[in-house]
Short mmCIF file of C-alpha atoms in Angstrom, two decimals:
data_model
loop_
_atom_site.label_atom_id
_atom_site.label_comp_id
_atom_site.label_asym_id
_atom_site.label_seq_id
_atom_site.Cartn_x
_atom_site.Cartn_y
_atom_site.Cartn_z
CA MET A 1181 -53.13 -5.17 21.28
CA SER A 1182 -49.59 -4.28 19.91
CA VAL A 1183 -47.00 -6.48 18.83
CA PRO A 1184 -43.86 -6.39 21.22
CA PHE A 1185 -40.97 -4.76 19.78
CA SER A 1186 -38.47 -6.82 17.88
CA GLY A 1187 -35.51 -5.89 15.75
CA ALA A 1188 -32.59 -3.40 16.08
CA LEU A 1189 -33.06 0.31 17.18
CA ARG A 1190 -29.91 1.21 15.25
CA ARG A 1191 -29.05 0.43 11.66
CA SER A 1192 -25.82 -1.36 11.17
CA GLY A 1193 -23.06 0.46 9.58
CA GLY A 1194 -22.15 -2.15 7.02
CA ILE A 1195 -19.36 -4.63 6.47
CA VAL A 1196 -16.75 -1.59 6.72
CA SER A 1197 -17.70 -0.78 10.41
CA ALA A 1198 -18.08 -4.45 11.26
CA ILE A 1199 -14.51 -4.99 10.10
CA GLY A 1200 -13.52 -1.89 12.25
CA LYS A 1201 -14.99 -3.15 15.37
CA GLN A 1202 -13.16 -6.54 15.16
CA LEU A 1203 -10.15 -4.83 14.24
CA LYS A 1204 -10.26 -2.74 17.45
CA SER A 1205 -10.60 -6.16 19.60
CA VAL A 1206 -7.55 -7.62 17.93
CA ASN A 1207 -4.77 -8.42 20.38
CA LEU A 1208 -1.60 -9.64 19.40
CA LYS A 1209 0.18 -10.12 22.74
CA GLY A 1210 0.00 -13.94 22.64
CA VAL A 1211 1.95 -14.05 19.32
CA LYS A 1212 5.58 -14.08 18.48
CA ARG A 1213 5.46 -14.31 14.82
CA ILE A 1214 3.08 -13.98 12.08
CA THR A 1215 3.76 -15.48 8.54
CA VAL A 1216 1.18 -14.73 5.66
CA GLN A 1217 1.86 -16.83 2.70
CA PHE A 1218 0.06 -16.45 -0.56
CA ASP A 1219 0.41 -16.53 -4.62
CA PRO A 1220 -0.31 -13.36 -5.79
CA PHE A 1221 -1.78 -14.65 -9.11
CA ALA A 1222 -4.06 -16.99 -7.65
CA GLU A 1223 -7.71 -16.30 -7.11
CA ASN A 1224 -9.18 -15.49 -3.65
CA VAL A 1225 -6.13 -13.87 -2.44
CA LYS A 1226 -7.92 -10.58 -1.77
CA SER A 1227 -8.89 -11.33 1.79
CA THR A 1228 -5.44 -12.40 2.73
CA ARG A 1229 -3.89 -9.40 1.29
CA GLU A 1230 -6.27 -6.99 3.04
CA PHE A 1231 -5.64 -9.05 6.37
CA LEU A 1232 -1.99 -8.55 5.87
CA PHE A 1233 -2.63 -4.77 5.41
CA LEU A 1234 -4.81 -4.41 8.62
CA LEU A 1235 -2.21 -6.26 10.64
CA SER A 1236 0.28 -3.81 9.52
CA THR A 1237 -1.64 -0.75 10.75
CA PRO A 1238 -0.11 1.01 13.60
CA LYS A 1239 -2.72 0.48 15.94
CA VAL A 1240 -2.58 -3.26 15.71
CA ALA A 1241 1.18 -3.37 15.65
CA LEU A 1242 1.23 -1.38 18.80
CA THR A 1243 -0.58 -4.24 20.77
CA ASN A 1244 2.55 -6.20 20.49
CA PRO A 1245 5.59 -4.36 19.12
CA LYS A 1246 7.86 -7.71 19.55
CA CYS A 1247 5.59 -9.58 17.03
CA VAL A 1248 7.06 -9.69 13.59
CA VAL A 1249 4.64 -9.83 10.72
CA LYS A 1250 6.27 -11.58 7.61
CA SER A 1251 5.05 -12.24 4.11
CA GLU A 1252 6.02 -15.02 1.90
CA ILE A 1253 5.26 -14.80 -1.82
CA VAL A 1254 5.22 -18.07 -3.50
CA CYS A 1255 4.38 -18.92 -7.08
CA ASN A 1256 3.02 -22.39 -7.03
CA ARG A 1257 -0.70 -21.74 -6.88
CA GLN A 1258 -0.99 -23.18 -3.53
CA PRO A 1259 -3.92 -21.91 -1.39
CA ALA A 1260 -3.23 -18.87 0.82
CA ASN A 1261 -2.49 -19.44 4.61
CA ILE A 1262 -1.60 -17.44 7.63
CA LYS A 1263 0.41 -18.82 10.51
CA PHE A 1264 0.45 -17.47 13.93
CA ALA A 1265 3.57 -18.86 16.10
CA LEU A 1266 2.41 -18.35 19.78
CA ILE A 1267 4.64 -17.34 22.75
CA ASP A 1268 5.18 -19.99 25.53
CA SER A 1269 2.45 -18.99 27.82
CA ALA A 1270 -0.07 -18.91 25.06
CA GLN A 1271 1.24 -22.39 23.89
CA GLU A 1272 0.36 -23.71 27.21
CA LYS A 1273 -3.00 -22.23 27.25
CA ALA A 1274 -3.98 -23.59 23.89
CA LYS A 1275 -1.79 -26.66 23.78
CA VAL A 1276 -0.60 -26.00 20.27
CA LYS A 1277 2.53 -24.40 19.06
CA GLU A 1278 1.22 -22.43 16.13
CA ILE A 1279 -2.21 -21.80 14.80
CA ARG A 1280 -2.80 -21.81 10.96
CA PHE A 1281 -5.83 -20.23 9.00
CA ASN A 1282 -6.35 -21.49 5.44
CA SER A 1283 -7.64 -18.27 3.95
CA ASP A 1284 -8.50 -19.23 0.47
CA ASN A 1285 -12.26 -19.09 0.91
CA ILE A 1286 -12.71 -16.93 4.02
CA ASN A 1287 -13.80 -13.36 3.71
CA THR A 1288 -11.81 -10.52 5.47
CA LEU A 1289 -14.46 -9.98 8.16
CA GLU A 1290 -14.57 -13.81 8.85
CA LEU A 1291 -10.98 -13.84 8.94
CA LEU A 1292 -10.66 -11.01 11.55
CA GLN A 1293 -13.61 -12.81 13.50
CA LEU A 1294 -11.70 -16.07 13.65
CA CYS A 1295 -8.51 -14.22 14.54
CA ASN A 1296 -10.37 -12.71 17.56
CA ARG A 1297 -11.69 -15.96 18.59
CA HIS A 1298 -8.71 -18.09 18.53
CA VAL A 1299 -5.69 -15.69 18.68
CA SER A 1300 -6.64 -12.67 20.69
CA SER A 1301 -8.14 -14.72 23.59
CA LEU A 1302 -4.71 -16.06 24.11
CA ALA A 1303 -3.21 -12.91 24.98
CA PRO A 1304 -1.78 -12.95 28.57
CA PRO A 1305 -3.57 -10.66 30.99
CA GLU A 1306 -1.78 -7.29 31.57
CA GLU A 1307 0.26 -6.84 34.76
CA ILE A 1308 -0.04 -3.57 36.49
CA THR A 1309 3.49 -2.07 37.26
CA ASN A 1310 4.46 1.34 38.42
CA LYS A 1311 0.98 2.45 39.62
CA VAL A 1312 1.09 6.00 40.47
CA LEU A 1313 -0.59 6.50 44.02
CA THR A 1314 -2.72 9.52 44.56
CA LYS A 1315 -2.44 11.67 47.60
CA ALA A 1316 -5.77 10.24 49.04
CA GLU A 1317 -4.35 6.60 48.54
CA LYS A 1318 -1.20 7.49 49.94
CA GLN A 1319 -2.84 8.87 53.15
CA LYS A 1320 -5.09 5.96 53.33
CA LEU A 1321 -2.05 3.69 53.29
CA GLY A 1322 0.14 5.90 55.45
CA GLY A 1323 -2.48 7.30 57.82
CA GLY A 1324 -2.97 3.93 59.79
CA ALA A 1325 0.78 3.73 60.66
CA GLY A 1326 1.55 7.42 60.95
CA GLY A 1327 -1.09 8.08 63.55
CA GLY A 1328 -2.86 11.01 61.94
CA LYS A 1329 -0.67 14.05 61.78
CA LYS A 1330 -3.53 16.30 61.06
CA THR A 1331 -2.74 19.39 63.28
CA TYR A 1332 -0.65 21.84 61.64
CA LYS A 1333 0.33 25.28 62.90
CA LYS A 1334 -1.21 28.42 61.16
CA LYS A 1335 1.12 31.24 60.86
CA MET B 514 -29.23 69.56 0.36
CA SER B 515 -27.69 72.70 1.83
CA LEU B 516 -29.90 75.91 2.87
CA ILE B 517 -28.43 77.95 -0.24
CA GLN B 518 -29.51 75.11 -2.54
CA LYS B 519 -33.05 75.04 -1.19
CA ILE B 520 -33.51 78.91 -1.61
CA LEU B 521 -31.65 79.27 -5.01
CA PRO B 522 -32.62 76.36 -6.97
CA LEU B 523 -30.27 77.32 -9.87
CA THR B 524 -27.27 76.29 -7.60
CA ARG B 525 -28.38 72.86 -7.54
CA GLY B 526 -26.34 70.42 -9.77
CA SER B 527 -27.89 68.05 -12.20
CA THR B 528 -28.65 64.59 -10.64
CA PRO B 529 -25.24 62.58 -10.78
CA ALA B 530 -24.94 59.69 -13.19
CA LEU B 531 -24.23 57.15 -10.36
CA GLN B 532 -26.67 57.09 -7.53
CA PHE B 533 -25.51 55.13 -4.64
CA VAL B 534 -28.38 52.92 -3.15
CA ARG B 535 -26.57 51.05 -0.26
CA PHE B 536 -23.98 52.28 1.96
CA ARG B 537 -22.28 49.64 4.18
CA GLY B 538 -25.23 48.22 5.47
CA LYS B 539 -25.94 44.51 5.00
CA ILE B 540 -28.80 43.66 2.46
CA ASN B 541 -31.69 41.59 3.75
CA ILE B 542 -32.35 38.39 1.95
CA GLN B 543 -33.51 36.11 4.78
CA ARG B 544 -36.85 37.99 5.66
CA PRO B 545 -38.09 39.27 2.44
CA LYS B 546 -41.04 41.60 2.44
CA GLU B 547 -44.47 40.19 1.30
CA PRO B 548 -44.92 40.96 -2.28
CA HIS B 549 -47.88 43.07 -3.27
CA TYR B 550 -50.84 40.77 -4.50
CA GLU B 551 -50.38 41.77 -8.20
CA ARG B 552 -46.75 40.95 -7.96
CA ALA B 553 -47.48 37.47 -6.14
CA ARG B 554 -49.88 36.66 -8.73
CA VAL B 555 -47.24 37.08 -11.59
CA VAL B 556 -44.61 35.20 -9.50
CA ALA B 557 -47.09 32.26 -8.97
CA VAL B 558 -47.89 31.87 -12.54
CA THR B 559 -44.44 32.13 -13.74
CA GLN B 560 -43.18 29.19 -11.32
CA PRO B 561 -41.60 26.52 -13.37
CA LYS B 562 -43.33 23.05 -13.50
CA TYR B 563 -41.12 20.06 -14.04
CA PRO B 564 -42.37 16.81 -15.32
CA GLU B 565 -42.26 13.93 -12.68
CA PRO B 566 -40.62 10.62 -13.82
CA PRO B 567 -43.28 7.91 -14.03
CA LYS B 568 -43.31 6.11 -10.89
CA ALA B 569 -43.52 2.73 -12.64
CA ARG B 570 -40.02 2.90 -13.99
CA SER B 571 -38.48 3.18 -10.59
CA CYS B 572 -40.94 1.12 -8.66
CA PHE B 573 -39.24 -2.21 -8.72
CA LYS B 574 -35.69 -0.71 -8.36
CA SER B 575 -33.91 -1.02 -4.95
CA ARG B 576 -32.70 2.11 -3.10
CA ALA B 577 -29.31 1.47 -4.15
CA GLU B 578 -30.17 1.28 -7.78
CA ARG B 579 -32.28 4.47 -7.57
CA THR B 580 -29.40 6.52 -5.97
CA GLN B 581 -26.33 4.99 -7.71
CA GLN B 582 -26.67 6.75 -11.11
CA GLN B 583 -22.93 7.37 -11.70
CA ILE B 584 -21.84 8.70 -15.18
CA GLU B 585 -18.51 7.57 -16.16
CA ASN B 586 -16.03 10.16 -15.93
CA PRO B 587 -14.17 11.08 -19.00
CA TYR B 588 -11.12 11.90 -16.86
CA ASN B 589 -10.70 8.22 -16.20
CA GLU B 590 -10.20 7.53 -19.79
CA ILE B 591 -7.36 10.16 -19.88
CA ILE B 592 -5.61 8.30 -16.78
CA ALA B 593 -6.06 4.90 -18.30
CA ARG B 594 -4.29 6.32 -21.53
CA GLU B 595 -1.61 7.59 -19.18
CA VAL B 596 -1.13 4.03 -17.62
CA ARG B 597 -1.15 2.42 -21.01
CA ASN B 598 1.64 4.79 -22.08
CA TRP B 599 3.65 3.94 -19.04
CA LEU B 600 3.45 0.29 -19.68
CA ASP B 601 4.27 0.41 -23.18
CA HIS B 602 7.40 2.61 -22.91
CA SER B 603 8.96 1.29 -19.61
CA ARG B 604 11.19 -2.01 -19.96
CA LEU B 605 10.91 -2.72 -16.40
CA VAL B 606 7.64 -2.59 -14.42
CA ALA B 607 7.54 -3.95 -10.79
CA ILE B 608 4.47 -4.46 -8.96
CA PHE B 609 4.35 -4.12 -5.04
CA HIS B 610 1.70 -4.92 -2.38
CA LEU B 611 1.76 -1.83 -0.01
CA ASN B 612 1.11 -2.36 3.56
CA SER B 613 0.15 0.48 5.97
CA ILE B 614 2.92 3.12 5.48
CA THR B 615 3.15 6.95 6.42
CA ALA B 616 3.34 9.42 3.65
CA ASP B 617 6.74 10.59 4.86
CA GLU B 618 8.24 7.07 4.42
CA ILE B 619 6.69 6.59 1.06
CA PHE B 620 7.99 9.88 -0.21
CA ARG B 621 11.47 9.20 0.84
CA VAL B 622 11.37 5.88 -1.01
CA ARG B 623 9.92 7.72 -4.05
CA VAL B 624 12.86 10.27 -3.96
CA GLN B 625 15.39 7.29 -3.61
CA LEU B 626 13.88 5.71 -6.54
CA HIS B 627 13.61 8.70 -8.54
CA LYS B 628 17.36 9.24 -8.20
CA GLN B 629 17.89 5.76 -9.76
CA ASN B 630 15.51 6.73 -12.74
CA LEU B 631 12.67 4.51 -11.14
CA HIS B 632 9.30 5.95 -11.02
CA LEU B 633 6.70 5.09 -8.20
CA LYS B 634 3.07 5.39 -9.21
CA SER B 635 -0.29 4.07 -7.92
CA TYR B 636 -3.62 3.98 -9.62
CA GLY B 637 -6.84 2.64 -8.84
CA ARG B 638 -8.03 -0.80 -9.84
CA LYS B 639 -10.76 0.28 -12.04
CA ILE B 640 -8.65 2.41 -14.02
CA ILE B 641 -6.00 0.01 -14.53
CA GLY B 642 -8.69 -2.53 -15.53
CA GLN B 643 -9.85 0.03 -18.06
CA ALA B 644 -6.39 0.52 -19.38
CA VAL B 645 -5.22 -3.12 -19.51
CA GLU B 646 -8.43 -5.08 -20.48
CA GLY B 647 -8.19 -6.78 -23.83
CA THR B 648 -4.46 -5.79 -24.14
CA ARG B 649 -1.41 -8.34 -23.71
CA TYR B 650 -0.96 -6.75 -20.11
CA GLU B 651 -4.17 -8.55 -18.98
CA ALA B 652 -2.38 -10.90 -16.82
CA ILE B 653 -1.27 -8.42 -14.32
CA LEU B 654 -4.89 -7.52 -13.19
CA PRO B 655 -5.17 -9.90 -10.23
CA LEU B 656 -2.31 -8.19 -8.65
CA PHE B 657 -4.21 -5.01 -8.08
CA HIS B 658 -6.95 -6.34 -5.60
CA SER B 659 -5.65 -4.87 -2.75
CA ASN B 660 -3.40 -1.75 -1.75
CA HIS B 661 -0.47 -1.62 -4.29
CA CYS B 662 2.06 0.47 -5.89
CA ILE B 663 3.76 0.18 -9.35
CA VAL B 664 7.40 1.02 -10.28
CA PHE B 665 8.11 1.86 -13.87
CA SER B 666 11.59 2.31 -15.33
CA PRO B 667 12.82 2.94 -18.94
CA ASP B 668 15.92 0.75 -18.64
CA HIS B 669 15.74 -2.79 -17.36
CA GLN B 670 19.35 -2.86 -15.90
CA ARG B 671 17.97 -1.05 -12.77
CA ILE B 672 16.43 -4.15 -11.27
CA GLY B 673 19.17 -4.40 -8.76
CA SER B 674 19.13 -0.93 -7.21
CA LEU B 675 15.30 -1.37 -7.24
CA LEU B 676 15.69 -4.56 -5.17
CA ARG B 677 18.14 -2.93 -2.82
CA ILE B 678 16.15 0.11 -2.07
CA THR B 679 12.91 -1.82 -1.50
CA ARG B 680 14.56 -4.32 0.75
CA LYS B 681 14.95 -1.39 3.27
CA VAL B 682 11.21 -0.77 3.20
CA PRO B 683 9.45 -3.75 5.04
CA GLN B 684 5.85 -2.25 4.07
CA MET B 685 6.74 -2.81 0.14
CA VAL B 686 6.36 -6.58 -0.71
CA LEU B 687 7.30 -7.42 -4.32
CA LEU B 688 4.67 -9.55 -6.02
CA GLY B 689 5.76 -9.88 -9.68
CA GLY B 690 6.73 -7.68 -12.62
CA ILE B 691 7.10 -7.26 -16.44
CA VAL B 692 10.73 -7.15 -17.98
CA GLU B 693 11.25 -6.69 -21.68
CA GLU B 694 7.55 -7.69 -22.39
CA THR B 695 7.89 -10.82 -20.26
CA LEU B 696 5.72 -11.43 -17.07
CA LEU B 697 7.94 -12.53 -14.35
CA SER B 698 7.17 -13.74 -10.74
CA ARG B 699 8.74 -12.56 -7.70
CA ASN B 700 11.21 -15.50 -7.60
CA GLU B 701 12.11 -15.07 -11.40
CA LEU B 702 12.56 -11.37 -10.96
CA MET B 703 15.17 -12.04 -8.09
CA ALA B 704 16.86 -14.47 -10.25
CA TYR B 705 16.95 -12.04 -13.10
CA ALA B 706 18.51 -9.37 -10.85
CA GLN B 707 21.30 -11.88 -9.89
CA MET B 708 22.18 -12.83 -13.51
CA PRO B 709 25.19 -10.89 -14.97
CA GLY B 710 24.66 -8.39 -17.77
CA LEU B 711 24.20 -9.21 -21.45
CA GLN B 712 27.66 -8.88 -22.49
CA ALA B 713 28.96 -11.19 -19.75
CA VAL B 714 26.31 -13.84 -20.69
CA GLN B 715 27.36 -13.38 -24.60
CA ALA B 716 30.99 -13.85 -23.61
CA GLN B 717 30.04 -17.03 -21.72
CA LEU B 718 28.01 -18.30 -24.88
CA VAL B 719 31.02 -17.67 -27.09
CA GLN B 720 33.39 -19.52 -24.66
CA THR B 721 30.92 -22.57 -24.65
CA ILE B 722 31.01 -22.66 -28.36
CA ASN B 723 34.76 -22.34 -28.47
CA GLN B 724 35.03 -25.03 -25.99
CA ALA B 725 34.46 -27.82 -28.51
CA ALA B 726 37.24 -26.80 -30.82
CA GLY B 727 39.53 -26.01 -27.86
CA GLN B 728 39.00 -29.53 -26.45
CA LEU B 729 39.90 -31.28 -29.73
CA VAL B 730 43.19 -29.17 -30.01
CA GLN B 731 44.13 -29.85 -26.30
CA GLN B 732 43.61 -33.70 -26.65
CA LEU B 733 45.69 -33.57 -29.80
CA GLN B 734 48.58 -31.83 -27.99
CA ALA B 735 48.23 -33.69 -24.83
CA HIS B 736 51.32 -35.85 -25.40
CA GLN B 737 53.45 -33.19 -26.56
CA ASN B 738 52.79 -30.91 -23.72
CA SER B 739 53.18 -33.64 -21.04
CA PHE B 740 56.70 -34.71 -22.61
CA VAL B 741 57.64 -31.03 -22.65
CA GLN B 742 56.63 -30.71 -19.08
CA ILE B 743 58.55 -33.72 -17.94
CA LEU B 744 61.62 -32.39 -19.72
CA ASP B 745 61.21 -28.97 -17.77
CA VAL B 746 60.99 -30.61 -14.46
CA HIS B 747 64.04 -32.81 -15.38
CA ALA B 748 66.16 -29.99 -16.52
CA LYS B 749 65.37 -27.97 -13.39
CA SER B 750 66.29 -30.79 -11.17
CA LYS B 751 69.61 -31.42 -13.03
CA GLY B 752 70.30 -27.61 -12.89
CA GLU B 753 69.66 -27.67 -9.16
CA ALA B 754 71.93 -30.68 -8.66
CA LYS B 755 74.70 -28.81 -10.76
CA GLU B 756 74.49 -25.80 -8.53
CA THR B 757 74.55 -27.68 -5.15
CA THR B 758 77.94 -29.68 -6.30
CA PRO B 759 79.83 -26.44 -7.28
CA GLU B 760 78.72 -25.03 -3.79
CA GLU B 761 80.19 -28.23 -1.96
CA LYS B 762 83.23 -28.10 -4.15
CA SER B 763 83.87 -24.42 -3.22
CA LYS B 764 83.42 -25.22 0.41
#
């Protein structure tokens, strides 16, 4: 009588790999402007600053080159927040003009998870343009119309 | 040994001082020969025996605690002293948040800053904490929680060029700074950069002080000055009238 297996086969890599995994699925196509506002002398700004750093990495920036990341430094001890201004199609989808995260008491990992849940899902699907046809596909398309010119002279 | 050396033993030279044992071949350490029993016995007896740490001491420690026995590196102390030195001897210290930037770009920024006598440095948070804890610079510690860099300068008038250079670099975000032993936030630093130099401000002060006395003198002389001005205007108009009438007469 053996107990059926329960648990994970692989050990988790820790918080760093969790952050890396979330970062890979960040998609900023639905955002036109990100404003990160924080007071550097306040407490609990670490996660906001780390999030700002992660957004500025080339891989994330490449998902939408038109998206601008702006940082505002304030000195009035107000809690840190991050605003995502959405593009028109995303605004229709989400029925809001911009999304705001109050990141004072959120961890970096949680911030990324929230971002993926609310922002990356609003990215418009990619349109396929300039698809390069392979020879076989070209033959399939043209073979029906052409009538099959298979015979060729051997010299 | 040649044939002659075998037959006539006197032709044999003495054994040389250096006898070469190995020639070019690789020595064997991976498959050693099994030692003779006597030798093996001696080796077995002379093996070192190390005392095992008592298991009770490490029984309730977690794996992290057992493996994390880091001794404090004395080099950290030296770098902390260097940081303190920089903080004490530079009249302008600016702290930036650093976003993701290539080494090429930051090198270019470092060169541009160096030409203006501004020194770009970056240290770890632990070392800065060690350098600054308990001193009057303790307030800058919360700025170093994330990726950062510091700019030191021995003269405080370089703030203008610093802001000009870093404005072109979007990855460097100014957080705050220390100017003449006063901690300033970002807005205060920008306002400080806009202010005119010390001499201009001193001149303004002198002007303000002299303004009181000057006002008094102006008010005392007010009636006389206005009288003189009216006379001037009157004299000019009369002069013009005299000029026009001789012209008419000559015509």
